[in-house]
PDB file of C-alpha atoms in Angstrom:
ATOM      1  CA  MET A   1      27.444  60.582  32.798  1.00 47.00           C
ATOM      2  CA  ARG A   2      28.269  58.644  35.969  1.00 43.00           C
ATOM      3  CA  ILE A   3      26.123  55.573  36.585  1.00 41.00           C
ATOM      4  CA  ARG A   4      25.749  54.279  40.114  1.00 39.00           C
ATOM      5  CA  THR A   5      25.698  50.502  40.077  1.00 37.00           C
ATOM      6  CA  SER A   6      24.645  49.904  43.667  1.00 34.00           C
ATOM      7  CA  LEU A   7      21.155  48.803  42.727  1.00 35.00           C
ATOM      8  CA  THR A   8      18.373  46.866  44.320  1.00 37.00           C
ATOM      9  CA  ALA A   9      18.742  43.100  44.545  1.00 36.00           C
ATOM     10  CA  LEU A  10      17.068  40.993  41.913  1.00 36.00           C
ATOM     11  CA  GLY A  11      13.385  40.939  42.777  1.00 39.00           C
ATOM     12  CA  LEU A  12      12.308  37.563  41.487  1.00 35.00           C
ATOM     13  CA  SER A  13       8.899  37.831  43.076  1.00 34.00           C
ATOM     14  CA  SER A  14       8.175  40.885  40.933  1.00 38.00           C
ATOM     15  CA  VAL A  15       8.885  39.056  37.687  1.00 36.00           C
ATOM     16  CA  LEU A  16       7.528  35.575  38.301  1.00 34.00           C
ATOM     17  CA  ALA A  17       4.447  36.501  36.323  1.00 38.00           C
ATOM     18  CA  LEU A  18       6.541  37.384  33.299  1.00 44.00           C
ATOM     19  CA  GLY A  19       7.817  33.926  32.458  1.00 47.00           C
ATOM     20  CA  GLY A  20       8.079  33.987  28.693  1.00 60.00           C
ATOM     21  CA  CYS A  21       7.910  37.789  28.648  1.00 62.00           C
ATOM     22  CA  ALA A  22       4.774  38.055  26.589  1.00 44.00           C
ATOM     23  CA  SER A  23       4.664  41.115  24.412  1.00 39.00           C
ATOM     24  CA  THR A  24       1.059  41.267  23.308  1.00 38.00           C
ATOM     25  CA  THR A  25       0.169  44.881  23.973  1.00 38.00           C
ATOM     26  CA  THR A  26      -3.260  45.876  25.172  1.00 34.00           C
ATOM     27  CA  GLN A  27      -2.304  49.215  26.677  1.00 36.00           C
ATOM     28  CA  THR A  28       0.633  51.583  26.464  1.00 37.00           C
ATOM     29  CA  SER A  29       1.668  54.772  28.186  1.00 37.00           C
ATOM     30  CA  PRO A  30       3.850  57.617  26.948  1.00 38.00           C
ATOM     31  CA  ALA A  31       7.553  57.634  27.675  1.00 38.00           C
ATOM     32  CA  GLY A  32       7.645  60.992  29.446  1.00 38.00           C
ATOM     33  CA  PRO A  33       9.510  64.192  28.572  1.00 35.00           C
ATOM     34  CA  ALA A  34      10.382  64.504  24.903  1.00 34.00           C
ATOM     35  CA  ALA A  35      13.829  66.022  25.369  1.00 36.00           C
ATOM     36  CA  ALA A  36      16.839  63.706  25.386  1.00 39.00           C
ATOM     37  CA  PRO A  37      19.020  63.935  28.523  1.00 42.00           C
ATOM     38  CA  ALA A  38      21.411  66.895  28.288  1.00 39.00           C
ATOM     39  CA  TYR A  39      24.409  64.779  29.341  1.00 50.00           C
ATOM     40  CA  VAL A  40      24.143  62.537  26.261  1.00 64.00           C
ATOM     41  CA  GLU A  41      25.446  63.862  22.962  1.00 80.00           C
ATOM     42  CA  THR A  42      24.828  61.935  19.777  1.00 84.00           C
ATOM     43  CA  THR A  43      27.964  61.467  17.694  1.00 84.00           C
ATOM     44  CA  GLN A  44      26.450  59.252  14.994  1.00 88.00           C
ATOM     45  CA  ILE A  45      22.880  58.339  14.099  1.00 86.00           C
ATOM     46  CA  PHE A  46      22.427  55.319  11.878  1.00 92.00           C
ATOM     47  CA  GLY A  47      20.559  55.844   8.628  1.00 88.00           C
ATOM     48  CA  ASP A  48      17.101  54.575   7.856  1.00 92.00           C
ATOM     49  CA  GLU A  49      18.671  51.760   5.829  1.00 95.00           C
ATOM     50  CA  VAL A  50      19.454  49.793   9.014  1.00 97.00           C
ATOM     51  CA  TYR A  51      15.692  49.450   9.469  1.00 97.00           C
ATOM     52  CA  GLY A  52      15.050  48.270   5.937  1.00 97.00           C
ATOM     53  CA  ALA A  53      13.609  44.935   4.870  1.00 97.00           C
ATOM     54  CA  THR A  54      15.980  42.030   5.334  1.00 96.00           C
ATOM     55  CA  THR A  55      16.024  38.247   5.272  1.00 97.00           C
ATOM     56  CA  ASP A  56      17.309  36.623   8.431  1.00 97.00           C
ATOM     57  CA  ALA A  57      17.576  32.848   8.888  1.00 95.00           C
ATOM     58  CA  GLY A  58      14.992  32.436   6.162  1.00 95.00           C
ATOM     59  CA  TYR A  59      12.518  34.905   7.684  1.00 97.00           C
ATOM     60  CA  ALA A  60      11.629  37.988   5.648  1.00 97.00           C
ATOM     61  CA  LEU A  61      11.644  40.853   8.126  1.00 97.00           C
ATOM     62  CA  PRO A  62       9.650  43.803   6.789  1.00 97.00           C
ATOM     63  CA  ALA A  63      11.046  47.324   6.747  1.00 97.00           C
ATOM     64  CA  ILE A  64      10.247  49.444   9.801  1.00 97.00           C
ATOM     65  CA  PRO A  65       8.545  52.790   9.029  1.00 97.00           C
ATOM     66  CA  ILE A  66      11.225  54.370  11.181  1.00 96.00           C
ATOM     67  CA  ASN A  67      10.097  57.903  10.341  1.00 95.00           C
ATOM     68  CA  ARG A  68       7.059  57.125  12.512  1.00 96.00           C
ATOM     69  CA  VAL A  69       9.286  56.361  15.522  1.00 96.00           C
ATOM     70  CA  ASP A  70      10.565  59.293  17.599  1.00 96.00           C
ATOM     71  CA  LYS A  71      14.120  60.000  16.394  1.00 94.00           C
ATOM     72  CA  ARG A  72      15.583  59.749  19.892  1.00 94.00           C
ATOM     73  CA  TYR A  73      14.724  56.027  19.800  1.00 97.00           C
ATOM     74  CA  HIS A  74      16.626  55.399  16.574  1.00 97.00           C
ATOM     75  CA  ARG A  75      19.895  53.484  16.921  1.00 97.00           C
ATOM     76  CA  GLN A  76      22.782  55.888  17.478  1.00 97.00           C
ATOM     77  CA  ILE A  77      26.262  56.295  18.954  1.00 96.00           C
ATOM     78  CA  VAL A  78      26.376  58.639  21.950  1.00 96.00           C
ATOM     79  CA  ASN A  79      28.977  59.978  24.352  1.00 95.00           C
ATOM     80  CA  PHE A  80      28.455  58.077  27.578  1.00 94.00           C
ATOM     81  CA  GLU A  81      30.670  58.267  30.665  1.00 92.00           C
ATOM     82  CA  THR A  82      30.488  55.264  32.971  1.00 93.00           C
ATOM     83  CA  PRO A  83      32.903  53.273  35.119  1.00 94.00           C
ATOM     84  CA  GLU A  84      31.486  50.077  33.598  1.00 96.00           C
ATOM     85  CA  LYS A  85      33.680  48.259  31.109  1.00 96.00           C
ATOM     86  CA  ALA A  86      33.038  47.970  27.391  1.00 97.00           C
ATOM     87  CA  GLY A  87      30.502  45.246  26.628  1.00 97.00           C
ATOM     88  CA  THR A  88      28.261  46.101  29.583  1.00 97.00           C
ATOM     89  CA  VAL A  89      24.574  46.700  28.883  1.00 98.00           C
ATOM     90  CA  ILE A  90      22.853  49.472  30.836  1.00 96.00           C
ATOM     91  CA  VAL A  91      19.081  49.741  30.584  1.00 95.00           C
ATOM     92  CA  ASN A  92      17.353  52.918  31.727  1.00 94.00           C
ATOM     93  CA  THR A  93      13.698  51.956  31.837  1.00 91.00           C
ATOM     94  CA  ARG A  94      12.452  55.453  32.694  1.00 90.00           C
ATOM     95  CA  GLU A  95      14.087  56.982  29.628  1.00 93.00           C
ATOM     96  CA  ARG A  96      13.341  53.906  27.445  1.00 94.00           C
ATOM     97  CA  PHE A  97      16.972  53.509  26.380  1.00 96.00           C
ATOM     98  CA  LEU A  98      19.363  50.559  26.274  1.00 97.00           C
ATOM     99  CA  TYR A  99      23.076  51.369  26.118  1.00 97.00           C
ATOM    100  CA  TYR A 100      25.739  48.948  24.912  1.00 98.00           C
ATOM    101  CA  ILE A 101      29.000  50.344  26.267  1.00 97.00           C
ATOM    102  CA  LEU A 102      31.823  50.877  23.778  1.00 96.00           C
ATOM    103  CA  PRO A 103      35.447  51.797  24.516  1.00 96.00           C
ATOM    104  CA  GLY A 104      36.417  55.459  24.722  1.00 94.00           C
ATOM    105  CA  GLY A 105      33.421  56.869  26.574  1.00 94.00           C
ATOM    106  CA  LYS A 106      30.835  55.985  23.970  1.00 95.00           C
ATOM    107  CA  ALA A 107      27.846  53.664  23.703  1.00 96.00           C
ATOM    108  CA  VAL A 108      25.389  52.359  21.161  1.00 97.00           C
ATOM    109  CA  ARG A 109      21.984  53.592  22.273  1.00 97.00           C
ATOM    110  CA  TYR A 110      18.789  51.811  21.267  1.00 98.00           C
ATOM    111  CA  GLY A 111      15.172  52.701  21.940  1.00 97.00           C
ATOM    112  CA  ILE A 112      13.221  50.117  23.920  1.00 96.00           C
ATOM    113  CA  GLY A 113       9.778  49.299  25.241  1.00 94.00           C
ATOM    114  CA  VAL A 114       9.440  48.311  28.888  1.00 90.00           C
ATOM    115  CA  GLY A 115       6.920  46.782  31.262  1.00 79.00           C
ATOM    116  CA  LYS A 116       4.208  48.874  32.827  1.00 72.00           C
ATOM    117  CA  GLN A 117       4.077  49.481  36.561  1.00 60.00           C
ATOM    118  CA  GLY A 118       3.750  46.170  38.368  1.00 49.00           C
ATOM    119  CA  PHE A 119       5.917  44.395  35.816  1.00 58.00           C
ATOM    120  CA  ALA A 120       9.028  46.392  36.645  1.00 66.00           C
ATOM    121  CA  TRP A 121      12.379  45.044  37.739  1.00 73.00           C
ATOM    122  CA  ALA A 122      15.775  46.555  38.508  1.00 83.00           C
ATOM    123  CA  GLY A 123      19.135  45.044  39.366  1.00 91.00           C
ATOM    124  CA  GLU A 124      22.213  43.393  37.924  1.00 96.00           C
ATOM    125  CA  ALA A 125      22.318  40.216  35.878  1.00 96.00           C
ATOM    126  CA  TYR A 126      24.209  38.595  33.041  1.00 98.00           C
ATOM    127  CA  VAL A 127      23.248  37.090  29.692  1.00 98.00           C
ATOM    128  CA  ALA A 128      23.386  33.367  30.420  1.00 97.00           C
ATOM    129  CA  TRP A 129      22.390  32.387  26.902  1.00 96.00           C
ATOM    130  CA  LYS A 130      20.842  33.810  23.782  1.00 97.00           C
ATOM    131  CA  GLN A 131      18.719  32.433  20.974  1.00 96.00           C
ATOM    132  CA  GLU A 132      17.879  33.314  17.403  1.00 98.00           C
ATOM    133  CA  TRP A 133      14.191  33.171  16.507  1.00 97.00           C
ATOM    134  CA  PRO A 134      13.161  31.721  19.887  1.00 95.00           C
ATOM    135  CA  MET A 135      10.104  29.763  20.889  1.00 89.00           C
ATOM    136  CA  TRP A 136       7.628  31.625  23.095  1.00 83.00           C
ATOM    137  CA  HIS A 137       6.102  29.967  26.170  1.00 81.00           C
ATOM    138  CA  PRO A 138       3.676  32.310  27.925  1.00 76.00           C
ATOM    139  CA  PRO A 139       3.443  31.819  31.700  1.00 73.00           C
ATOM    140  CA  LYS A 140       0.356  30.185  33.153  1.00 75.00           C
ATOM    141  CA  GLU A 141      -0.524  33.456  34.876  1.00 77.00           C
ATOM    142  CA  MET A 142      -0.811  35.131  31.495  1.00 74.00           C
ATOM    143  CA  ALA A 143      -2.883  32.284  30.088  1.00 71.00           C
ATOM    144  CA  ALA A 144      -5.313  32.783  32.968  1.00 77.00           C
ATOM    145  CA  ARG A 145      -5.717  36.425  31.922  1.00 79.00           C
ATOM    146  CA  LYS A 146      -5.622  35.784  28.178  1.00 79.00           C
ATOM    147  CA  PRO A 147      -7.200  32.400  27.346  1.00 77.00           C
ATOM    148  CA  ASP A 148      -6.287  32.782  23.671  1.00 74.00           C
ATOM    149  CA  VAL A 149      -2.617  32.168  24.510  1.00 75.00           C
ATOM    150  CA  ALA A 150      -3.232  29.160  26.774  1.00 76.00           C
ATOM    151  CA  ARG A 151      -2.488  26.724  23.959  1.00 72.00           C
ATOM    152  CA  TYR A 152       1.121  27.965  23.863  1.00 76.00           C
ATOM    153  CA  VAL A 153       1.935  27.346  27.550  1.00 78.00           C
ATOM    154  CA  GLU A 154       3.071  23.752  27.103  1.00 80.00           C
ATOM    155  CA  ASN A 155       4.059  23.456  23.453  1.00 79.00           C
ATOM    156  CA  GLY A 156       5.061  27.053  22.831  1.00 81.00           C
ATOM    157  CA  MET A 157       4.614  29.295  19.821  1.00 81.00           C
ATOM    158  CA  GLY A 158       7.087  28.538  17.079  1.00 84.00           C
ATOM    159  CA  PRO A 159       9.463  31.171  15.758  1.00 93.00           C
ATOM    160  CA  GLY A 160       8.148  33.564  13.163  1.00 92.00           C
ATOM    161  CA  LEU A 161       7.257  37.126  12.309  1.00 94.00           C
ATOM    162  CA  THR A 162       4.361  37.257  14.787  1.00 89.00           C
ATOM    163  CA  ASN A 163       6.189  35.586  17.687  1.00 92.00           C
ATOM    164  CA  PRO A 164       6.172  38.038  20.632  1.00 90.00           C
ATOM    165  CA  LEU A 165       9.887  37.422  21.314  1.00 93.00           C
ATOM    166  CA  GLY A 166      10.792  38.498  17.825  1.00 96.00           C
ATOM    167  CA  ALA A 167      14.019  37.677  16.026  1.00 98.00           C
ATOM    168  CA  ARG A 168      16.274  37.306  19.071  1.00 98.00           C
ATOM    169  CA  ALA A 169      16.113  36.761  22.818  1.00 97.00           C
ATOM    170  CA  MET A 170      18.760  37.142  25.516  1.00 97.00           C
ATOM    171  CA  TYR A 171      18.064  35.433  28.842  1.00 95.00           C
ATOM    172  CA  LEU A 172      19.126  37.158  32.063  1.00 95.00           C
ATOM    173  CA  PHE A 173      20.337  35.196  35.093  1.00 96.00           C
ATOM    174  CA  ASN A 174      21.392  36.471  38.527  1.00 95.00           C
ATOM    175  CA  ASP A 175      24.766  36.033  40.217  1.00 93.00           C
ATOM    176  CA  LYS A 176      23.602  32.712  41.690  1.00 94.00           C
ATOM    177  CA  GLY A 177      23.011  31.319  38.229  1.00 95.00           C
ATOM    178  CA  GLN A 178      19.220  31.506  38.568  1.00 94.00           C
ATOM    179  CA  ASP A 179      16.923  32.603  35.772  1.00 92.00           C
ATOM    180  CA  THR A 180      15.467  36.015  36.564  1.00 88.00           C
ATOM    181  CA  LEU A 181      12.641  35.288  34.070  1.00 84.00           C
ATOM    182  CA  PHE A 182      13.588  38.618  32.499  1.00 89.00           C
ATOM    183  CA  ARG A 183      14.523  38.898  28.828  1.00 92.00           C
ATOM    184  CA  ILE A 184      15.875  41.333  26.285  1.00 95.00           C
ATOM    185  CA  HIS A 185      14.085  40.449  23.073  1.00 96.00           C
ATOM    186  CA  GLY A 186      12.834  41.609  19.727  1.00 97.00           C
ATOM    187  CA  SER A 187       9.261  42.470  18.926  1.00 94.00           C
ATOM    188  CA  PRO A 188       7.116  42.786  15.806  1.00 93.00           C
ATOM    189  CA  GLU A 189       5.338  45.680  17.559  1.00 93.00           C
ATOM    190  CA  TRP A 190       7.691  48.494  16.547  1.00 95.00           C
ATOM    191  CA  ALA A 191       5.135  51.116  17.599  1.00 94.00           C
ATOM    192  CA  SER A 192       5.542  50.039  21.231  1.00 93.00           C
ATOM    193  CA  ILE A 193       9.132  51.344  21.359  1.00 96.00           C
ATOM    194  CA  GLY A 194       9.312  54.252  23.799  1.00 94.00           C
ATOM    195  CA  THR A 195       6.271  53.053  25.754  1.00 92.00           C
ATOM    196  CA  ALA A 196       5.504  51.047  28.862  1.00 88.00           C
ATOM    197  CA  ALA A 197       3.764  48.012  27.370  1.00 74.00           C
ATOM    198  CA  SER A 198       1.255  45.741  29.046  1.00 55.00           C
ATOM    199  CA  SER A 199       3.701  43.001  30.013  1.00 64.00           C
ATOM    200  CA  GLY A 200       7.297  42.981  31.080  1.00 62.00           C
ATOM    201  CA  CYS A 201      10.825  42.493  29.804  1.00 85.00           C
ATOM    202  CA  ILE A 202      12.816  44.741  27.492  1.00 93.00           C
ATOM    203  CA  ARG A 203      11.622  44.797  23.900  1.00 95.00           C
ATOM    204  CA  MET A 204      13.442  46.159  20.904  1.00 97.00           C
ATOM    205  CA  ILE A 205      12.831  46.669  17.200  1.00 97.00           C
ATOM    206  CA  ASN A 206      13.829  43.413  15.506  1.00 98.00           C
ATOM    207  CA  GLN A 207      16.552  45.067  13.429  1.00 98.00           C
ATOM    208  CA  ASP A 208      18.003  46.570  16.620  1.00 98.00           C
ATOM    209  CA  VAL A 209      17.898  43.372  18.660  1.00 98.00           C
ATOM    210  CA  ILE A 210      19.720  41.561  15.845  1.00 98.00           C
ATOM    211  CA  ASP A 211      22.455  44.186  16.047  1.00 98.00           C
ATOM    212  CA  LEU A 212      22.699  43.975  19.853  1.00 98.00           C
ATOM    213  CA  TYR A 213      22.656  40.164  19.741  1.00 98.00           C
ATOM    214  CA  SER A 214      25.699  40.183  17.451  1.00 98.00           C
ATOM    215  CA  ARG A 215      27.630  42.190  20.071  1.00 98.00           C
ATOM    216  CA  ILE A 216      26.749  40.079  23.142  1.00 97.00           C
ATOM    217  CA  ARG A 217      28.837  37.112  24.237  1.00 96.00           C
ATOM    218  CA  PRO A 218      26.882  35.043  26.794  1.00 97.00           C
ATOM    219  CA  GLY A 219      28.533  34.281  30.105  1.00 96.00           C
ATOM    220  CA  ARG A 220      29.061  35.815  33.502  1.00 95.00           C
ATOM    221  CA  THR A 221      31.134  38.625  32.044  1.00 95.00           C
ATOM    222  CA  SER A 222      28.152  39.852  29.964  1.00 97.00           C
ATOM    223  CA  LYS A 223      26.923  42.260  32.635  1.00 97.00           C
ATOM    224  CA  VAL A 224      23.473  43.830  32.393  1.00 97.00           C
ATOM    225  CA  ILE A 225      22.380  46.672  34.682  1.00 96.00           C
ATOM    226  CA  VAL A 226      18.702  47.612  34.760  1.00 93.00           C
ATOM    227  CA  ILE A 227      17.847  50.982  36.312  1.00 91.00           C
ATOM    228  CA  GLN A 228      14.271  51.962  37.118  1.00 79.00           C
TER     229      GLN A 228
END
């Protein structure tokens, strides 16, 4: 597969409403055609044990009923041809996949949930910093729509199993060093993987985002490409 990386410029105006990338889902839409792209061949699919119950930083993450998630969204190693170097993250929002590029024409592929139309964004960025069990600060625009989250705007929601950012968050900045307000993060809402959720950013199963987080080294070399 050959990925074109001449993408649209970072559209900050389209993501200003995202802020803390709230993940409370009120509506979802299907991911589209069921068949995986013909140009991707799975070489290894991780077993169900990677989605088992685990304790992380003192938090008891429950097991994911992964048999209830479409198998194409399970973590797997795929053949993936790209001119991008190993360590690059490529997000295909239409297909609901995130690829972490490995050497030798392969990638780790994860299933993701994405923002619905109107909360979309495409472009290039880098992971400026990352955080385990992050605080969640919903944007004021969200609080106006959902008064029940208004109390978290200033003080934030503490980390925990119900925090919308989940177990990990990676914060994307543009080439000028500005926060895009776009995040790759975990989510307790495993059933939203493969859907376009109500609010933006890129959400992953907590067990998957922990794995991706361990591979990412923040800095300008941690390139992220988001394709709509």
